[in-house]
Protein backbone atom coordinates (compact mmCIF):
# COMPACT_ATOMS: atom_id res chain seq x y z
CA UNK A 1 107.37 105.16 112.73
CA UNK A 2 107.04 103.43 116.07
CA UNK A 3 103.82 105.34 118.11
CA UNK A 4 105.68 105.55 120.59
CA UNK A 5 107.60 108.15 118.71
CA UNK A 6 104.96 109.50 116.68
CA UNK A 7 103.06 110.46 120.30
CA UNK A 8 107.03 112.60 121.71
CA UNK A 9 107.25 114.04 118.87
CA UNK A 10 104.05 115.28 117.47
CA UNK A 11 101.74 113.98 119.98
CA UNK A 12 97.42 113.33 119.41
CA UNK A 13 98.02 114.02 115.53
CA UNK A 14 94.46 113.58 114.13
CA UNK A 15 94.79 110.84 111.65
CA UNK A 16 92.44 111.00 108.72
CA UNK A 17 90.74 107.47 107.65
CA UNK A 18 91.94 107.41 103.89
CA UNK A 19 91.12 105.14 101.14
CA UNK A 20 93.21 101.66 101.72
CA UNK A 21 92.35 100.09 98.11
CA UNK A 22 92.20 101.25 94.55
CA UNK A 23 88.51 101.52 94.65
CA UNK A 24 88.24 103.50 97.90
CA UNK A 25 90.66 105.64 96.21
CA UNK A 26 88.45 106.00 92.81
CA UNK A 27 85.50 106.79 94.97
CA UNK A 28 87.33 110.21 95.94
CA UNK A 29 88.28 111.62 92.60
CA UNK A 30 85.95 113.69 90.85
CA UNK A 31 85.14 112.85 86.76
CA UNK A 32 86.37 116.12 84.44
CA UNK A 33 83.71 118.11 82.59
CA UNK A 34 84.83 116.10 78.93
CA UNK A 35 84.98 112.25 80.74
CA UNK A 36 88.35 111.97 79.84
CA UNK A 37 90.10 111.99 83.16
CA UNK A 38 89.08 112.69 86.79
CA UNK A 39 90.91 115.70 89.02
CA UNK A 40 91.53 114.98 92.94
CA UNK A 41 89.05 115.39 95.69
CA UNK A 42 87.26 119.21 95.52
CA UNK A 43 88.97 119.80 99.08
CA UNK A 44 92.44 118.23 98.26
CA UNK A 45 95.07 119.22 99.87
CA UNK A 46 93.12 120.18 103.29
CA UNK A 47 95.90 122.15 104.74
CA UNK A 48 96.39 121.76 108.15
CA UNK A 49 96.80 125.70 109.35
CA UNK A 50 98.63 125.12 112.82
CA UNK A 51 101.40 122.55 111.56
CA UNK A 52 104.01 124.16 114.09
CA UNK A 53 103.30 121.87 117.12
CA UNK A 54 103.87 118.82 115.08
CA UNK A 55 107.91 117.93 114.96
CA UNK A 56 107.96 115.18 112.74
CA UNK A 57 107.38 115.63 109.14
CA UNK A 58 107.78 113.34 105.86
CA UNK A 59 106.60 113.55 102.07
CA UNK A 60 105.20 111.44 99.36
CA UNK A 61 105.36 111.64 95.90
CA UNK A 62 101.84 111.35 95.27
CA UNK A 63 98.68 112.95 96.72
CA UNK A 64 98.34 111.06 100.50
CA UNK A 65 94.26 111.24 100.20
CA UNK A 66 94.87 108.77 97.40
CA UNK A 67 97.90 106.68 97.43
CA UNK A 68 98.04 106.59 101.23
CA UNK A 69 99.16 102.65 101.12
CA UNK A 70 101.76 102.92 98.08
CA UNK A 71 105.16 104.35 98.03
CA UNK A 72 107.53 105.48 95.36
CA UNK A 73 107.01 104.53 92.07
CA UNK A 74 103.86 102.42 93.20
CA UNK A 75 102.41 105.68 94.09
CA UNK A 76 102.35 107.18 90.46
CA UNK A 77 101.43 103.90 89.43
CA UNK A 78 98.20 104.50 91.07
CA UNK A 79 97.53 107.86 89.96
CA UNK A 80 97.96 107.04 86.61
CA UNK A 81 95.56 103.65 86.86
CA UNK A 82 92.73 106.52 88.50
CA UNK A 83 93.43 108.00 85.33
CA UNK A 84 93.87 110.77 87.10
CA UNK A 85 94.81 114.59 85.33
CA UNK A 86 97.17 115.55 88.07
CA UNK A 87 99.24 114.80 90.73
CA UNK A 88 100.97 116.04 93.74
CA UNK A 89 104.03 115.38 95.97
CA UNK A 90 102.45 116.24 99.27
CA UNK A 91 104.71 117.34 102.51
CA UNK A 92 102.63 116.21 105.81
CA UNK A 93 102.80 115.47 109.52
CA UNK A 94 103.91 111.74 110.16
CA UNK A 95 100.73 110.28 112.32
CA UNK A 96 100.01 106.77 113.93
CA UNK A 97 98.81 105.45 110.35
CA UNK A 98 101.03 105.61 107.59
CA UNK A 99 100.73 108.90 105.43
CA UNK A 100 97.35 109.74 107.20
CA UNK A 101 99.06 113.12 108.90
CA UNK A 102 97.73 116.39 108.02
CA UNK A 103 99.11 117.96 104.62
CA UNK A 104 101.73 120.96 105.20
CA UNK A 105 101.80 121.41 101.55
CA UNK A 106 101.15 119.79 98.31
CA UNK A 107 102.28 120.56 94.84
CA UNK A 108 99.83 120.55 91.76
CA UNK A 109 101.29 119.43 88.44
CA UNK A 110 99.18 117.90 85.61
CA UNK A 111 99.86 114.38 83.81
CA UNK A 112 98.68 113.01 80.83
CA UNK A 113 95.98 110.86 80.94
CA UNK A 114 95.36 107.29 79.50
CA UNK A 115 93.04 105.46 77.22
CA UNK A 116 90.89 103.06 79.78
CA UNK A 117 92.13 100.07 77.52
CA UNK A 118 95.45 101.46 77.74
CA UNK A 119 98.20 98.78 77.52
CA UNK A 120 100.38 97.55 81.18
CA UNK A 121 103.09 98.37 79.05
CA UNK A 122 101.77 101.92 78.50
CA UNK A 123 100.65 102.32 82.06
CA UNK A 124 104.13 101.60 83.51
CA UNK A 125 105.69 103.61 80.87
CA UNK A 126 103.21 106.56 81.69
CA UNK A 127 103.99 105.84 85.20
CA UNK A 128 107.55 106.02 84.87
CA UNK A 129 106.86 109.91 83.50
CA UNK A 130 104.99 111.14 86.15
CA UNK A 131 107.04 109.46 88.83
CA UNK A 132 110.27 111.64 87.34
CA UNK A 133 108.19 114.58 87.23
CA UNK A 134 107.31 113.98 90.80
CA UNK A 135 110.29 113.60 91.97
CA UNK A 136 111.87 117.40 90.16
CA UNK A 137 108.80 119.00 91.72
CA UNK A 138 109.17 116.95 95.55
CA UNK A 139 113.13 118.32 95.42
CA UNK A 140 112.29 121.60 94.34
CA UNK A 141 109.61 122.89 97.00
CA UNK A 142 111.23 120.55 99.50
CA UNK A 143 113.61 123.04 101.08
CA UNK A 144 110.95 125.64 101.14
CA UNK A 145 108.54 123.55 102.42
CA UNK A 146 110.94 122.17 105.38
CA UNK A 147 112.29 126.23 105.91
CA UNK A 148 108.29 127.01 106.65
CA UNK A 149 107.40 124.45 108.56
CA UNK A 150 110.41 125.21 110.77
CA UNK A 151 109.54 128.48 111.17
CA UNK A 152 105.94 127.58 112.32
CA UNK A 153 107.81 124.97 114.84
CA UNK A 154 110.27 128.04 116.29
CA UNK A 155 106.62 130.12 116.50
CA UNK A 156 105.09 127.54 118.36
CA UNK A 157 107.85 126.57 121.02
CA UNK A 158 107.90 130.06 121.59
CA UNK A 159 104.17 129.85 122.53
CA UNK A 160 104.66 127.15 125.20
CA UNK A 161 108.21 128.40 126.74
């Protein structure tokens, strides 16, 4: 989105600096008790309370603190190369950077996690997996997510009227 936009629409949005490269990313996520896997950030998804004076809205299939610079497919791709035990679709405020705006919601769903000398073959198949999974859990909280946030939009028009 243009800033230009971005600024109408939802105005100062306080952009968080998040990870640009696969080891930024690793550095967030936090090892499991066994050493098999690693689970997201302690404080993921840092909700953003008063969403309703933001008007423009997106989602990704993949936790934003993470996978901020991927998209689609390349987005599971990434969770499952952090070897990471779960995922989730995230619903956010669109801000300057791209997929830095505060979460809305996010969606919590486990995936299985690989071997470290797991194949490419194996990593794009296991990719593959938790990108469909993503994708049934993104459509099904998506109306619900959109139906809230609009409701916290009507609240806060009301507010400045």
């Amino acid at each position: 989105m243009g800033e230009l936009l971005v600024e109408e629409l939802n105005g100062d949005v306080p952009d968080e600096a998040l990870p640009r490269t696969f080891d930024e990313a690793r550095q967030l996520m936090v090892p499991d008790s066994e050493g098999h896997g690693f689970h997201l950030p302690a404080d993921f998804p840092r909700r953003t309370v008063d969403t309703g004076r933001y008007g423009l809205t997106n989602t990704h299939p993949a936790p934003t603190v993470v996978t901020a610079n991927t998209h689609g497919f390349g987005a599971h791709e990434r969770m499952v190369r952090l070897r990471a035990n779960e995922s989730a679709p995230t619903y956010h405020v669109v801000g300057k950077g791209i997929d830095t705006g505060p979460i809305i919601a996010a969606h919590r769903f486990p995936i299985d996690v690989l071997p470290m000398d797991a194949s490419e073959e194996a990593i794009k198949q296991a990719a593959g997996i938790v990108n469909q999974r993503g994708q049934r859990i993104e459509k099904a909280h998506l109306p619900l997510d959109v139906a809230m946030q609009a409701l916290r939009r009507a609240a806060y028009i009301r507010t400045i009227k």
